[in-house]
C-alpha positions as CSV (number, residue, x, y, z in Angstrom):
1,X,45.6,124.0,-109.4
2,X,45.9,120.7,-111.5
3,X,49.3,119.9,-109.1
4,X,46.6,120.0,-106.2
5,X,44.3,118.1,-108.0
6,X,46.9,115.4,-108.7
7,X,48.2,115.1,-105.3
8,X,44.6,114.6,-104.1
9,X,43.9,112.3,-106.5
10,X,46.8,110.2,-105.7
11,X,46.3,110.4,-102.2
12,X,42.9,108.7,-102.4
13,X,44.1,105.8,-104.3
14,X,46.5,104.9,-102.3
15,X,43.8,105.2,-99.4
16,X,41.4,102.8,-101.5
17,X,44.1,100.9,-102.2
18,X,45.0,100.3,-99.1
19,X,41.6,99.7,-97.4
20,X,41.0,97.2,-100.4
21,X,44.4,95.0,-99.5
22,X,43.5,95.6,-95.7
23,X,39.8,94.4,-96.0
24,X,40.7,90.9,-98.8
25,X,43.2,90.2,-95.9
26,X,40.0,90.5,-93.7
27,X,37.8,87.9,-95.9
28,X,40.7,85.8,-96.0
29,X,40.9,85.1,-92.5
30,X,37.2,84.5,-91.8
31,X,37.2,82.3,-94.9
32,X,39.9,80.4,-93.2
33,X,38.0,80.5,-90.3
34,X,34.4,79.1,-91.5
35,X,36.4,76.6,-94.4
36,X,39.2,74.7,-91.7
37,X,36.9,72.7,-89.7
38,X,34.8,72.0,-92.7
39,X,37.8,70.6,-94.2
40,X,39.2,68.8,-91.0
41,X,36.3,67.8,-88.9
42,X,33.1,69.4,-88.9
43,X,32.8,69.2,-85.0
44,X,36.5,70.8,-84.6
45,X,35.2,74.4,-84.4
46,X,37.6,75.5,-81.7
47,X,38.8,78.7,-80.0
48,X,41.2,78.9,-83.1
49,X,38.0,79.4,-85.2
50,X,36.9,82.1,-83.1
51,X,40.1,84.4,-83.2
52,X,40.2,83.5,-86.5
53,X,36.9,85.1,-87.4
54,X,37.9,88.0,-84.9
55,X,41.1,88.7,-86.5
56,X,39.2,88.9,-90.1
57,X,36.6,91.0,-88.8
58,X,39.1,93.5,-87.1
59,X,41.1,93.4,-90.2
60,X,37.5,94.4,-92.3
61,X,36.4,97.0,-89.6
62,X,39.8,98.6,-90.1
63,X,39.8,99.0,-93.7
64,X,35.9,100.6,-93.3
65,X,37.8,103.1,-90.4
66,X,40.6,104.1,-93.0
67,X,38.4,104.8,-96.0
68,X,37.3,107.9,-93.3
69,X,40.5,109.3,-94.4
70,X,39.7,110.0,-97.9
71,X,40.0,113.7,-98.9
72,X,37.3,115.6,-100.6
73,X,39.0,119.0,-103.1
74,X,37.9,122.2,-101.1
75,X,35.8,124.5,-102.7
76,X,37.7,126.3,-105.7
Protein backbone atom coordinates (compact mmCIF):
# COMPACT_ATOMS: atom_id res chain seq x y z
CA UNK A 1 0.00 0.00 0.00
CA UNK A 2 2.80 2.57 0.82
CA UNK A 3 4.14 1.95 -3.11
CA UNK A 4 0.52 3.33 -3.96
CA UNK A 5 0.84 5.97 -1.62
CA UNK A 6 4.19 7.02 -3.03
CA UNK A 7 3.20 7.06 -6.61
CA UNK A 8 0.25 9.25 -5.68
CA UNK A 9 2.08 11.38 -3.79
CA UNK A 10 4.49 11.97 -6.50
CA UNK A 11 2.09 12.39 -9.04
CA UNK A 12 0.57 15.45 -7.30
CA UNK A 13 3.72 17.27 -6.97
CA UNK A 14 4.59 17.08 -10.14
CA UNK A 15 0.91 18.34 -10.90
CA UNK A 16 1.53 21.44 -8.34
CA UNK A 17 4.65 21.77 -9.68
CA UNK A 18 3.65 22.15 -12.86
CA UNK A 19 0.58 24.42 -12.37
CA UNK A 20 2.92 26.60 -10.19
CA UNK A 21 5.71 27.05 -13.18
CA UNK A 22 2.63 27.36 -15.69
CA UNK A 23 0.80 30.07 -13.59
CA UNK A 24 4.50 32.48 -12.51
CA UNK A 25 4.83 32.18 -16.44
CA UNK A 26 1.21 33.69 -16.35
CA UNK A 27 2.05 36.74 -13.92
CA UNK A 28 5.06 37.28 -15.86
CA UNK A 29 3.40 38.09 -18.95
CA UNK A 30 0.75 40.38 -17.57
CA UNK A 31 3.44 42.06 -15.55
CA UNK A 32 5.12 42.60 -18.78
CA UNK A 33 2.13 43.67 -20.01
CA UNK A 34 0.92 46.43 -17.31
CA UNK A 35 5.04 47.44 -16.61
CA UNK A 36 6.25 48.15 -20.73
CA UNK A 37 4.31 51.10 -21.46
CA UNK A 38 4.86 52.46 -18.03
CA UNK A 39 8.41 52.14 -18.78
CA UNK A 40 8.33 53.43 -22.54
CA UNK A 41 5.44 55.85 -22.79
CA UNK A 42 2.59 55.83 -20.71
CA UNK A 43 0.24 56.58 -23.72
CA UNK A 44 1.79 53.50 -25.73
CA UNK A 45 -0.74 50.91 -24.49
CA UNK A 46 -1.08 49.14 -27.75
CA UNK A 47 -2.64 45.93 -29.10
CA UNK A 48 0.77 44.37 -27.95
CA UNK A 49 -0.44 45.13 -24.40
CA UNK A 50 -3.53 43.45 -24.90
CA UNK A 51 -2.30 39.97 -26.15
CA UNK A 52 0.06 40.41 -23.70
CA UNK A 53 -2.37 40.40 -20.81
CA UNK A 54 -4.30 37.64 -22.79
CA UNK A 55 -1.52 35.38 -23.16
CA UNK A 56 -0.74 35.78 -19.14
CA UNK A 57 -4.20 35.25 -18.30
CA UNK A 58 -4.59 32.09 -20.59
CA UNK A 59 -1.34 30.93 -19.23
CA UNK A 60 -2.95 31.51 -15.33
CA UNK A 61 -6.44 29.94 -16.30
CA UNK A 62 -4.45 26.89 -17.53
CA UNK A 63 -2.50 26.25 -14.53
CA UNK A 64 -6.17 26.60 -12.41
CA UNK A 65 -7.59 23.80 -15.21
CA UNK A 66 -4.59 21.43 -14.52
CA UNK A 67 -4.63 21.54 -10.75
CA UNK A 68 -8.26 19.51 -11.65
CA UNK A 69 -6.01 16.75 -12.23
CA UNK A 70 -4.79 16.16 -8.88
CA UNK A 71 -5.63 12.63 -7.45
CA UNK A 72 -7.30 12.03 -4.22
CA UNK A 73 -6.11 8.05 -2.42
CA UNK A 74 -9.39 5.96 -2.85
CA UNK A 75 -10.82 4.73 0.12
CA UNK A 76 -8.62 1.94 1.89
Amino acid sequence: MTRLRDDLLAHNERVKLFAGFLNAIGLGLIGFAVLRPLIENAMNADLATLWWTMGGLAMHALSHYILGYLRKEGPT
